[in-house]
Coordinates of C-alpha atoms in Angstrom, one line a residue:
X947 CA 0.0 0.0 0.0
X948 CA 2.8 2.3 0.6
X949 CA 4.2 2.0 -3.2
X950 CA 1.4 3.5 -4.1
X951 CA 1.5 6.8 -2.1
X952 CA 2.5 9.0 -4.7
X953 CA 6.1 11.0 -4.3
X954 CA 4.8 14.5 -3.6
X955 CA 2.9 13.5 -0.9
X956 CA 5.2 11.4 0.6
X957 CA 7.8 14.4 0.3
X958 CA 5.3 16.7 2.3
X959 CA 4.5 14.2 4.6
X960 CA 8.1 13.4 5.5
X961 CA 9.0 17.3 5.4
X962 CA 6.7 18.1 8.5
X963 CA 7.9 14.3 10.1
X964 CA 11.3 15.6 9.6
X965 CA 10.8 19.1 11.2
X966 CA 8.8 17.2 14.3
X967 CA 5.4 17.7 13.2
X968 CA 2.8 14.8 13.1
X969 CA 1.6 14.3 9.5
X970 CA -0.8 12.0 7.7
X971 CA -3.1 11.2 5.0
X972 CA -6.5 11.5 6.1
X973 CA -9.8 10.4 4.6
X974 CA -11.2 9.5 1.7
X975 CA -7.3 8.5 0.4
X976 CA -7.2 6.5 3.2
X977 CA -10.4 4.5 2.3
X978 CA -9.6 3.9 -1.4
X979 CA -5.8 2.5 -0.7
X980 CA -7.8 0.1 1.9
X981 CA -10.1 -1.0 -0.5
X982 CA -7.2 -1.6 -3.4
X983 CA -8.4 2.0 -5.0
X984 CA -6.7 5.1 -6.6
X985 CA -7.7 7.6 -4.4
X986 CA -8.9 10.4 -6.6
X987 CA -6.8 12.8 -4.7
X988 CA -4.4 12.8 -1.6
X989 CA -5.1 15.3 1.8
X990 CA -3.2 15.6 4.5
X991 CA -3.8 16.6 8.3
X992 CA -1.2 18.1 10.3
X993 CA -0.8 19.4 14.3
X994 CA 1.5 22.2 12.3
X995 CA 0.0 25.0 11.9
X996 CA -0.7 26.9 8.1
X997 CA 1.9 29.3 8.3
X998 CA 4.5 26.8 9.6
X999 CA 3.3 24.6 6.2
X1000 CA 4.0 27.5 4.4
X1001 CA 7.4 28.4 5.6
X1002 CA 8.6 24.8 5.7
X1003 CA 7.3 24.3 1.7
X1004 CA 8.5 27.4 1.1
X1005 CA 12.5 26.0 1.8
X1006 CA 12.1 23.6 -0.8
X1007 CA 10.9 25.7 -3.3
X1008 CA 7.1 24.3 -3.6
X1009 CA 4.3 26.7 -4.3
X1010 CA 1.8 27.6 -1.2
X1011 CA -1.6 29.1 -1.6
X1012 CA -3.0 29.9 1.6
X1013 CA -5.2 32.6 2.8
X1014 CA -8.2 30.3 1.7
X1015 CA -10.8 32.7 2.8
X1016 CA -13.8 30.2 5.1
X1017 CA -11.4 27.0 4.4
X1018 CA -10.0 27.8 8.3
X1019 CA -6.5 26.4 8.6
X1020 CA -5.8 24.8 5.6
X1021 CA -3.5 25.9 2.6
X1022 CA -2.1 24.3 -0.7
X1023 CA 0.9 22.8 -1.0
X1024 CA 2.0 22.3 -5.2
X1025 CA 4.9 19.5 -5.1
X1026 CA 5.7 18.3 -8.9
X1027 CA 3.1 20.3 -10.1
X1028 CA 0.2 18.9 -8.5
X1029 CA -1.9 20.2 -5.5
X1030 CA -2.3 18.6 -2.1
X1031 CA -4.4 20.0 0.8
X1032 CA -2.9 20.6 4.0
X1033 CA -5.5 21.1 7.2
X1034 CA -4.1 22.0 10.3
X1035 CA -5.8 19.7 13.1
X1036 CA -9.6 21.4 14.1
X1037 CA -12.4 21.1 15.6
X1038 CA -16.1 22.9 14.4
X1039 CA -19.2 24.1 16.2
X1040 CA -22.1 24.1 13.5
X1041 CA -25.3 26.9 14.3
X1042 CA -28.0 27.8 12.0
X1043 CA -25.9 27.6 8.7
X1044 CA -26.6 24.2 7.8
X1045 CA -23.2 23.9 5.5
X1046 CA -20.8 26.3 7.1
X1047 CA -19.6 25.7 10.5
X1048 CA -20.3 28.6 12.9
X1049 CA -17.1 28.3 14.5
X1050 CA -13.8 27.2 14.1
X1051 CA -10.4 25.9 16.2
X1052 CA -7.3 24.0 16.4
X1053 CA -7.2 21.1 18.5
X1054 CA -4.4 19.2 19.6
X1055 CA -5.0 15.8 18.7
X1056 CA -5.9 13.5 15.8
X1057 CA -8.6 11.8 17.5
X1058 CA -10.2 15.0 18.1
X1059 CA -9.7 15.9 14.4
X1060 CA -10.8 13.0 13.1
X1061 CA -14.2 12.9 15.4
X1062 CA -15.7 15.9 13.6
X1063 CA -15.4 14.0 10.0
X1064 CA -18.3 12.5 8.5
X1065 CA -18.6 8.4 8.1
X1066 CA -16.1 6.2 10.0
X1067 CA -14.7 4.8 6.4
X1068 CA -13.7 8.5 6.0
X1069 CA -12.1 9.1 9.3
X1070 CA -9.0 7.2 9.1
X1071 CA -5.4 8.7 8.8
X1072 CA -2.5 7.1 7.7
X1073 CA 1.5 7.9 8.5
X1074 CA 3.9 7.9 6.2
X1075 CA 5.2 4.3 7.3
X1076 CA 2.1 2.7 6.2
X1077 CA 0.3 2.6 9.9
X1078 CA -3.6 2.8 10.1
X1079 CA -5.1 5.1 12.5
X1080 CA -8.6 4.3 13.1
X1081 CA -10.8 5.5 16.8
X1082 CA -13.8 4.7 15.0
X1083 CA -14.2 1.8 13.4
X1084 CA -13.6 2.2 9.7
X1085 CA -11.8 -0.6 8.6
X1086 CA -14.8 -3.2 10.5
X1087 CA -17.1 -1.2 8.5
X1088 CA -14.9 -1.3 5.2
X1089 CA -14.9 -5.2 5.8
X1090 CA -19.0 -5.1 6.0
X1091 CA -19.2 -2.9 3.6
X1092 CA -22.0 -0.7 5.6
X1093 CA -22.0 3.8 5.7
X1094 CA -22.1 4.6 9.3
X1095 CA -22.0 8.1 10.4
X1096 CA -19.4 8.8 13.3
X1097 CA -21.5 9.0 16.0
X1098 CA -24.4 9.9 16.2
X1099 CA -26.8 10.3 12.7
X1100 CA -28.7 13.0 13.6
X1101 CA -25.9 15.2 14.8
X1102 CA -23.9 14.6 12.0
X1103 CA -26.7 15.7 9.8
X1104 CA -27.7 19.0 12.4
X1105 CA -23.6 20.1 12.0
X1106 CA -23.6 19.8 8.5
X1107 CA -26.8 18.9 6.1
X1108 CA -24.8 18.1 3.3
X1109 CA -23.6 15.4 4.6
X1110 CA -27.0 13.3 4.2
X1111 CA -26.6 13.5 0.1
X1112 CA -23.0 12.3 0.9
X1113 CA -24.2 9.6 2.6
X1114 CA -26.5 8.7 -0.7
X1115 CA -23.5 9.5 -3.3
X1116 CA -20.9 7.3 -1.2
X1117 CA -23.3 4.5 -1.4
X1118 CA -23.7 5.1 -5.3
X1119 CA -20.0 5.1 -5.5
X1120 CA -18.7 2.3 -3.1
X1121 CA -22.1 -0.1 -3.3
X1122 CA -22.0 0.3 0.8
X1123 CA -25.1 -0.9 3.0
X1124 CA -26.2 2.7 5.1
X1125 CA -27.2 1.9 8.5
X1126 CA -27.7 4.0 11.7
X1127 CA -27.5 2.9 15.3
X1128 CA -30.8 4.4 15.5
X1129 CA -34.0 2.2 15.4
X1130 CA -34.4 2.0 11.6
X1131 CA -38.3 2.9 10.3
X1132 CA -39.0 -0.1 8.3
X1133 CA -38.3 -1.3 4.9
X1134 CA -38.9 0.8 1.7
X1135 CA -39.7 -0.2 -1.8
X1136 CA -41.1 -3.6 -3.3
X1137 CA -39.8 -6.4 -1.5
X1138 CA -38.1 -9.3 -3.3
X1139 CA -36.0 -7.0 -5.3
X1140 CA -32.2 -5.7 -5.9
X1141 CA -33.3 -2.5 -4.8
X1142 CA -35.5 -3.1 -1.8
X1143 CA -34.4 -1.2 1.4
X1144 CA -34.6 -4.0 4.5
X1145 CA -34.3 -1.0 7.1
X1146 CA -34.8 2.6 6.3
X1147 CA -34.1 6.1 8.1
X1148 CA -35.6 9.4 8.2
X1149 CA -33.4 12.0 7.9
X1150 CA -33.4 15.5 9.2
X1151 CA -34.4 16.7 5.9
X1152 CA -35.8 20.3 7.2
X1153 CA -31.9 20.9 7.5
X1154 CA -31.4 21.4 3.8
X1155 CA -33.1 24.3 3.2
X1156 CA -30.1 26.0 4.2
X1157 CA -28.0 24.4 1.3
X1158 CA -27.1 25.4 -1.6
X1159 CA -28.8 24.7 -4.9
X1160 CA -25.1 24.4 -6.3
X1161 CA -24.0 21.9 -3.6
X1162 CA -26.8 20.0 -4.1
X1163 CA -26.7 19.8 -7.8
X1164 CA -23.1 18.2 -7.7
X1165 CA -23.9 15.7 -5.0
X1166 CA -26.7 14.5 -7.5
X1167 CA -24.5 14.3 -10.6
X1168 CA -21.4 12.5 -8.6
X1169 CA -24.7 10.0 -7.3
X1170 CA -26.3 9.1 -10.7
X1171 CA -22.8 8.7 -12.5
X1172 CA -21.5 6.1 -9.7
X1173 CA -20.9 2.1 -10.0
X1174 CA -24.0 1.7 -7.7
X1175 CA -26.0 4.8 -8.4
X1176 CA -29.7 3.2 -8.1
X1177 CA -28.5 2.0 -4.5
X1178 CA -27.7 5.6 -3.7
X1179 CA -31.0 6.7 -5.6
X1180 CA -33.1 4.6 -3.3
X1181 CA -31.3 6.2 -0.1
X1182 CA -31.9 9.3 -1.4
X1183 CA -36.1 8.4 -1.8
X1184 CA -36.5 6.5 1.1
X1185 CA -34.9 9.0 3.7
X1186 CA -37.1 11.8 2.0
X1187 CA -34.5 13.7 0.5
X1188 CA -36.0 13.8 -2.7
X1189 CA -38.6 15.9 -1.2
X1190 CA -36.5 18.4 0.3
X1191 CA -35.7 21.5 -0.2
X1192 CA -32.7 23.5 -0.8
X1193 CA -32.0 27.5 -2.1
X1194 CA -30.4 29.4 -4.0
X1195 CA -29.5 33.2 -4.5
X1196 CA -31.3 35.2 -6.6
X1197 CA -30.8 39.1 -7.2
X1198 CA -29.2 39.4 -4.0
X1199 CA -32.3 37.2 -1.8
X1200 CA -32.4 33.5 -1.5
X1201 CA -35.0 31.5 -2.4
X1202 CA -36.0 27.7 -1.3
X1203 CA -36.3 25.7 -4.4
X1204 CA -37.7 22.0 -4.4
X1205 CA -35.1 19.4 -4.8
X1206 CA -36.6 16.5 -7.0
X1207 CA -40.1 15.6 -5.3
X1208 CA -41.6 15.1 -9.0
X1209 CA -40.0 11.7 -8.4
X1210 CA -41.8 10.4 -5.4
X1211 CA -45.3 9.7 -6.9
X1212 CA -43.2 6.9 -9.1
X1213 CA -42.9 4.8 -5.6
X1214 CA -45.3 2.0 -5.6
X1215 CA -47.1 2.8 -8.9
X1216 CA -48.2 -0.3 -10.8
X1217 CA -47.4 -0.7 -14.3
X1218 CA -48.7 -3.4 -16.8
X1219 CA -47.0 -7.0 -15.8
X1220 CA -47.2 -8.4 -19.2
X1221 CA -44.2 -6.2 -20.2
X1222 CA -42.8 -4.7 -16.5
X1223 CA -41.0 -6.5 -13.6
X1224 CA -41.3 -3.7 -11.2
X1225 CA -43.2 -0.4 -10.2
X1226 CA -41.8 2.5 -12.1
X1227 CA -39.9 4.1 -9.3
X1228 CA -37.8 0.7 -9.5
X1229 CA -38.2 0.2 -13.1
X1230 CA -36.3 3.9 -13.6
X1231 CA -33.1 2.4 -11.2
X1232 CA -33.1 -0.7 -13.3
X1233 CA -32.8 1.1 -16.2
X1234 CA -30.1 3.4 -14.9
X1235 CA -28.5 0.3 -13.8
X1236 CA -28.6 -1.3 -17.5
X1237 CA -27.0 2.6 -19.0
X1238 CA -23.3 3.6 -19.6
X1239 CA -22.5 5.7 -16.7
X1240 CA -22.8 9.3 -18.5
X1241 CA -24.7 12.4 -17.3
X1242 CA -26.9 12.9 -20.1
X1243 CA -28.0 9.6 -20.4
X1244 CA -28.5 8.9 -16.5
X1245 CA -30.2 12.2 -16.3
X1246 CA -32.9 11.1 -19.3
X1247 CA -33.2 8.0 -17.3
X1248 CA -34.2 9.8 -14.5
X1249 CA -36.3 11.4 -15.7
X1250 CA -37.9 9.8 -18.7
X1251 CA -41.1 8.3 -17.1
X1252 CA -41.8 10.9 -14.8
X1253 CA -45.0 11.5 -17.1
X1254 CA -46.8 8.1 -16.0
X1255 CA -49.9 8.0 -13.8
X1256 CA -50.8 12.0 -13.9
X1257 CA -54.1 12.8 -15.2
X1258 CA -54.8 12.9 -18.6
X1259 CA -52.2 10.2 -19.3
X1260 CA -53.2 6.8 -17.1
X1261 CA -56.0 5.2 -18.5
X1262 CA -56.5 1.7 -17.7
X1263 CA -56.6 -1.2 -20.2
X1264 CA -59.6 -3.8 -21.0
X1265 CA -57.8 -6.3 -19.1
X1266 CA -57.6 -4.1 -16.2
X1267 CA -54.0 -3.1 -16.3
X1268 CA -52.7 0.8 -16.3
X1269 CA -51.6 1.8 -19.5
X1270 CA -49.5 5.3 -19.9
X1271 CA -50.0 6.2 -23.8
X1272 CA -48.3 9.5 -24.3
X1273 CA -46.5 9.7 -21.1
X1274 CA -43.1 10.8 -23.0
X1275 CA -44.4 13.8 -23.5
X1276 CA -45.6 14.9 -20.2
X1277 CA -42.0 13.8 -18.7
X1278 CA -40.4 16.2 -21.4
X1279 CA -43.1 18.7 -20.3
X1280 CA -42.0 17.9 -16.3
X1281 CA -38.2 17.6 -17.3
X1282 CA -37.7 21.0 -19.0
X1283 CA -39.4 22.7 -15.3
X1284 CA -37.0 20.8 -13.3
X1285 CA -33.9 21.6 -15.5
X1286 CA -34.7 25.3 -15.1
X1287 CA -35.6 24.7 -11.5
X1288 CA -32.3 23.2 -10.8
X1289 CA -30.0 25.8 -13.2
X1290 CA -28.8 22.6 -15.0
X1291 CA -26.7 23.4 -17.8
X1292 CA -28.4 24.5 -20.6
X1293 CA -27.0 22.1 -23.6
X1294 CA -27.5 18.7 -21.2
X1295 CA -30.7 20.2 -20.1
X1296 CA -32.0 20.3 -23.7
X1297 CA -30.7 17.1 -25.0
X1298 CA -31.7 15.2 -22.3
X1299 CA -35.0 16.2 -22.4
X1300 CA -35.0 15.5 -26.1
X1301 CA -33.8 11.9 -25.2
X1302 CA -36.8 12.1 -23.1
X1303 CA -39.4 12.8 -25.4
X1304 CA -38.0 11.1 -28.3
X1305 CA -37.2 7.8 -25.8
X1306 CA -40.5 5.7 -27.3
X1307 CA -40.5 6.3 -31.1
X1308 CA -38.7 2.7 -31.0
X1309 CA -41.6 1.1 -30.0
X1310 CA -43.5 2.0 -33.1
X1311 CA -40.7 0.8 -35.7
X1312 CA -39.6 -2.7 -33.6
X1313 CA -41.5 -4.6 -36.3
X1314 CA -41.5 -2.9 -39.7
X1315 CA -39.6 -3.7 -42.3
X1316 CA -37.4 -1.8 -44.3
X1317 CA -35.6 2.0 -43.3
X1318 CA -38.8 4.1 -44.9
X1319 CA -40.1 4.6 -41.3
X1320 CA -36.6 5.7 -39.7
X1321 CA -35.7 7.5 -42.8
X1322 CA -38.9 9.9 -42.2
X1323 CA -38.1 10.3 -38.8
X1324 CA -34.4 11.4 -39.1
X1325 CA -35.5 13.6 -41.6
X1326 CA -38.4 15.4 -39.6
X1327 CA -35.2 15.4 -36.7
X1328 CA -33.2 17.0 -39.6
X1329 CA -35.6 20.1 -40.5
X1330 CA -36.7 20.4 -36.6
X1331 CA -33.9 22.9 -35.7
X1332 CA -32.8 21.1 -33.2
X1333 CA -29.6 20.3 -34.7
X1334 CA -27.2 22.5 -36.3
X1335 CA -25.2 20.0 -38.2
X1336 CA -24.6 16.2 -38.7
X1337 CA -22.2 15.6 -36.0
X1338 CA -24.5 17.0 -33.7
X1339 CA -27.7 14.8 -34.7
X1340 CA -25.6 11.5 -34.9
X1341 CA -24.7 12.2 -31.0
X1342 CA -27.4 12.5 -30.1
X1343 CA -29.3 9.8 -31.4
X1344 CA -26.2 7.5 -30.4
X1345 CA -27.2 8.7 -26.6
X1346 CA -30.7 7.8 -27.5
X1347 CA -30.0 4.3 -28.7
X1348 CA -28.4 3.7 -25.0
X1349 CA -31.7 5.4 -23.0
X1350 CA -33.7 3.4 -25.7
X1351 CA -31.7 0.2 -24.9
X1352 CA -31.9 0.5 -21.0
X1353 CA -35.1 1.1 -20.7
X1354 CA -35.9 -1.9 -22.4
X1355 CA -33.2 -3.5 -20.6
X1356 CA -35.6 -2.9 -17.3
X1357 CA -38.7 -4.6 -18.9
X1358 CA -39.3 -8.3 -19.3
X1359 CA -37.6 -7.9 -22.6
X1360 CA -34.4 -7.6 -20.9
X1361 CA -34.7 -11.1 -20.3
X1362 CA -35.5 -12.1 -23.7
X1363 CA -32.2 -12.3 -25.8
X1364 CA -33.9 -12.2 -29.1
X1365 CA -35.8 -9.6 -28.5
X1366 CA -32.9 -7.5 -27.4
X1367 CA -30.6 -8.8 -30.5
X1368 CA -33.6 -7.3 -32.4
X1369 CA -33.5 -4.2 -30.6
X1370 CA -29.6 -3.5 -30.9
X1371 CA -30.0 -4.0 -34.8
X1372 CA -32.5 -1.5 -35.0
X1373 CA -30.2 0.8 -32.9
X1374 CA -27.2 -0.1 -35.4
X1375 CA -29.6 0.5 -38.6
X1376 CA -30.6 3.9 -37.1
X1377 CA -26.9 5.3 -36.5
X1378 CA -25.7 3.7 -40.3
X1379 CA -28.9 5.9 -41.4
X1380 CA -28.5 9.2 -39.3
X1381 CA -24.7 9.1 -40.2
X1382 CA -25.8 9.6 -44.0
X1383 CA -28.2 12.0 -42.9
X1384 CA -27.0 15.8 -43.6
X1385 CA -28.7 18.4 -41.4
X1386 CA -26.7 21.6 -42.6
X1387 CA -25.1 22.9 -45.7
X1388 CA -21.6 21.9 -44.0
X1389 CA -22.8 18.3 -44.4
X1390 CA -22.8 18.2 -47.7
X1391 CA -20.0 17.3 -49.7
X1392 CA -19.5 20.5 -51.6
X1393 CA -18.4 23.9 -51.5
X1394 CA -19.9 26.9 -52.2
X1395 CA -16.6 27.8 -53.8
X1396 CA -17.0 24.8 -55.9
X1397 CA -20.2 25.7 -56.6
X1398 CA -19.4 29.1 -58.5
X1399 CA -18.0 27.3 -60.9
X1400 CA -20.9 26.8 -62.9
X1401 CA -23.6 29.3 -60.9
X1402 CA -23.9 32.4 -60.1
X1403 CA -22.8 34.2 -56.1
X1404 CA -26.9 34.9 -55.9
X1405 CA -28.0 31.1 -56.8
X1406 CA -26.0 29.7 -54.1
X1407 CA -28.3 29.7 -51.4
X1408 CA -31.0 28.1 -53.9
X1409 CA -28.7 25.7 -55.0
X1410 CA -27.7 24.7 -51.0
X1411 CA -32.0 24.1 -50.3
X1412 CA -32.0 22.0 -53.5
X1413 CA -28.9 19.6 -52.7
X1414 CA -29.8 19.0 -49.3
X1415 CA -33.2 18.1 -49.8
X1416 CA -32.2 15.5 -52.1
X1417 CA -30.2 14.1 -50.4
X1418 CA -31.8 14.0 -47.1
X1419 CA -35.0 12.2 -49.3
X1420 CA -32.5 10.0 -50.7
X1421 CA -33.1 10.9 -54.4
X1422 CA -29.0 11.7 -54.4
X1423 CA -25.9 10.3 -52.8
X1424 CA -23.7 13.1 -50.6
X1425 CA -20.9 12.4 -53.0
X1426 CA -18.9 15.4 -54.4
X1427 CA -19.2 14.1 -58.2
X1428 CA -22.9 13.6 -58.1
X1429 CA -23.4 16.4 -56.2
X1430 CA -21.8 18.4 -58.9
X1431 CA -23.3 16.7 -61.5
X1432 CA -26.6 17.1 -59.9
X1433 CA -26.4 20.8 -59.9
X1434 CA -24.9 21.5 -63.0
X1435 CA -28.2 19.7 -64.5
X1436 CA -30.6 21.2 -62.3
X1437 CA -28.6 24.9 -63.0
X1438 CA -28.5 23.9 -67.2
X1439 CA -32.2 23.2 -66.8
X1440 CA -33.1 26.1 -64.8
X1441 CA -31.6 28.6 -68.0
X1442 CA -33.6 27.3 -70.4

């Protein structure tokens, strides 16, 4: 484990042995070398204070940034051109701020520095010889693979409310069991499945509102991209979190926003059992499960059957089963309010709700023959706008493929290897197609240099309309010699 601490941390840490300070690496580093990780960064705790850090790095030429405004006793130490945090040993006093501690101090010992961190798999330290310091019992929980809070839950989540979506995104990341000492409140979700919670908590969830919308919104992406995201997802529904709120600063005042409680009414709703293994709340982590782990696509997934059982869309079958018909729709309609809600970024915001509203046009062309039906509708995806070129359409349809995929993935048809051989050939016949498909006058394989050659400045424009049409109806191949040839008929024609 020692071989792979890298060399500038080992210099710091032997810098501030050497000078008679304690040193060590100190959590989440600590947890990823345990579990045979690369820690995605390396931080390091110290009983010397920042501006004896400083000085000391300063002697062997390393770059400091200190001063780190609210980030009390800690500064920057740049060894070989990479960054390591440096926190002198502290303690915190949390108030009403339900992020930033109210007050600050040294302390004198590791133990006391370590008591005011998170999760016991986070409070750990290591020396630079390789030993394991651990008051809390991290490494029993590493070996059980459970998220326990040091100490007490609810105080942990009074000090700092955060900390109760990094309880649900280190679940989503290490596939850990959560459990409290506190009497749990029962199980959550349908029973008998991979995602069903034997023993639940209720958070303090009243705490968030003092969060911000921009903390929040990262916890959430780091969650829904992890190894184990739909184990973090349930966490984050059963403890109520989805219903919480946070805020965020607008024109000077903060406002409480909602979180994601569009999501809870998915809990326990039926859907039809000839094609569905599980309610749709379940349904959506199964299909997040089955999807490469991207933003974009987990986001869609999220998000992409939000429209079923609301009015207007449930309507219930002969046989007596629910039936949603249209529901893509309303989830596009719901999705576009919750991307503006949480200030996601514009461009994922509007292709993944695209990927949302577009996610059931497969159904229709499963069993027709031919590429008429998926000609027309990369066309119509063509001349929407939505696109400004090629490259652009082939992306996202290629995302599209992978929602369209998962979600089927997560029905009874995920069982069913024909059926999803069938499905991945209609995927693979729709990207040959929508590569071939131009979208813009740069898609074409002509200039309008080239095209001056036998028209005049004025006609270009025309002559651009003409090409593109036929060869997005399929009348011409996007070849520079037939597209020449093409226009020089059409332009000899249009003289006479």
């Amino acid at each position: 484990m020692l071989n792979k601490i890298p060399s500038y941390t080992n210099k710091i840490l032997n810098l501030l042995n050497e000078s008679g300070y304690e040193a060590y690496l100190v959590g989440g580093a600590v947890r990823d070398l345990l579990l045979g990780r690369e820690p995605g960064d390396y931080d390091i705790t110290t009983n010397a204070k920042p501006e004896v850090v400083r000085d000391l790095a300063l002697t062997q030429g390393w770059k400091v940034v200190d001063n780190l405004g609210q980030n009390f006793g800690c500064c920057v130490v740049v060894v070989d051109g990479i960054p390591t945090e440096v926190t002198t040993f502290r303690g915190e006093k949390y108030g009403e701020d339900a992020h930033k501690p109210e007050d600050v101090w040294y302390c004198k010992t590791l133990k006391e520095d370590l008591s005011r961190r998170d999760f016991t798999v986070n409070a750990m330290a290591m020396d630079a010889k390789g030993n394991i310091y651990d008051y809390f019992g991290g490494q029993e929980d590493l070996a059980n693979k459970l998220l326990r809070t040091v100490g007490n839950a609810a105080s942990r989540y009074e000090e700092d409310a955060l900390r109760m979506f990094r309880a649900c995104r280190f679940v989503a990341q290490l596939g850990f069991t959560y459990v409290e000492d506190n009497p749990s409140i029962g199980g959550f979700g349908m029973e008998n499945t991979p995602y069903y919670l034997e023993k639940n908590y209720k958070f303090p969830v009243e705490r968030t509102k003092g969060l911000s919308l921009e903390r929040i919104r990262k916890e959430l992406d780091k969650m829904l991209v992890a190894p184990y995201a739909s184990k973090g997802l349930m966490l984050f529904m059963g403890t109520g979190l989805a219903d919480a709120k946070c805020r965020v600063k607008e024109n000077g005042n903060f406002e409480e926003i909602d979180i994601l409680p569009e999501l809870r009414h998915l809990v326990g709703l039926k859907q039809n059992p000839r094609f569905h293994c599980y309610d749709t709340w379940e349904h959506t982590l199964f299909a997040i499960d089955n999807s490469p782990r991207e933003l974009l696509i987990r986001w869609a997934l999220l998000l992409h059957d939000l429209g079923k059982g609301q009015d207007g869309i449930r309507t219930i079958t002969d046989e007596g089963q629910p039936r949603d018909a249209g529901h893509e729709k309303r989830s596009a309609e719901d999705a576009v309010k919750i991307f503006a809600r949480l200030r996601m970024n514009k461009d994922l915001a509007k292709l993944a709700t695209w990927l949302v509203a577009e996610h059931m046009r497969f159904v229709g062309l499963f069993k027709i023959e031919g590429n008429a039906a998926l000609l027309r509708w990369l066309r119509a995806e063509a001349h929407s706008g939505m696109f400004h070129n090629n490259e652009e359409m082939v992306f996202a349809f290629d995302k599209l493929t992978y929602v369209y995929l998962a979600d089927m993935g997560a029905t009874h048809a995920g069982f069913n290897k024909e059926l999803m051989t069938k499905a991945r050939e209609l995927s693979a016949k729709l990207m040959e197609l929508a590569r071939e498909m131009p979208v813009a006058n740069s898609d074409l394989n002509i200039s309008g240099k080239e095209m001056l050659e036998f028209i005049s400045k004025d006609r270009i424009k025309e002559a651009f309309v003409y090409l593109l049409e036929r060869v997005q109806n399929g009348n011409l191949p996007n070849s520079n010699a037939e597209l020449r040839e093409a226009l020089q008929k059409h332009s000899a024609k249009a003289q006479k």
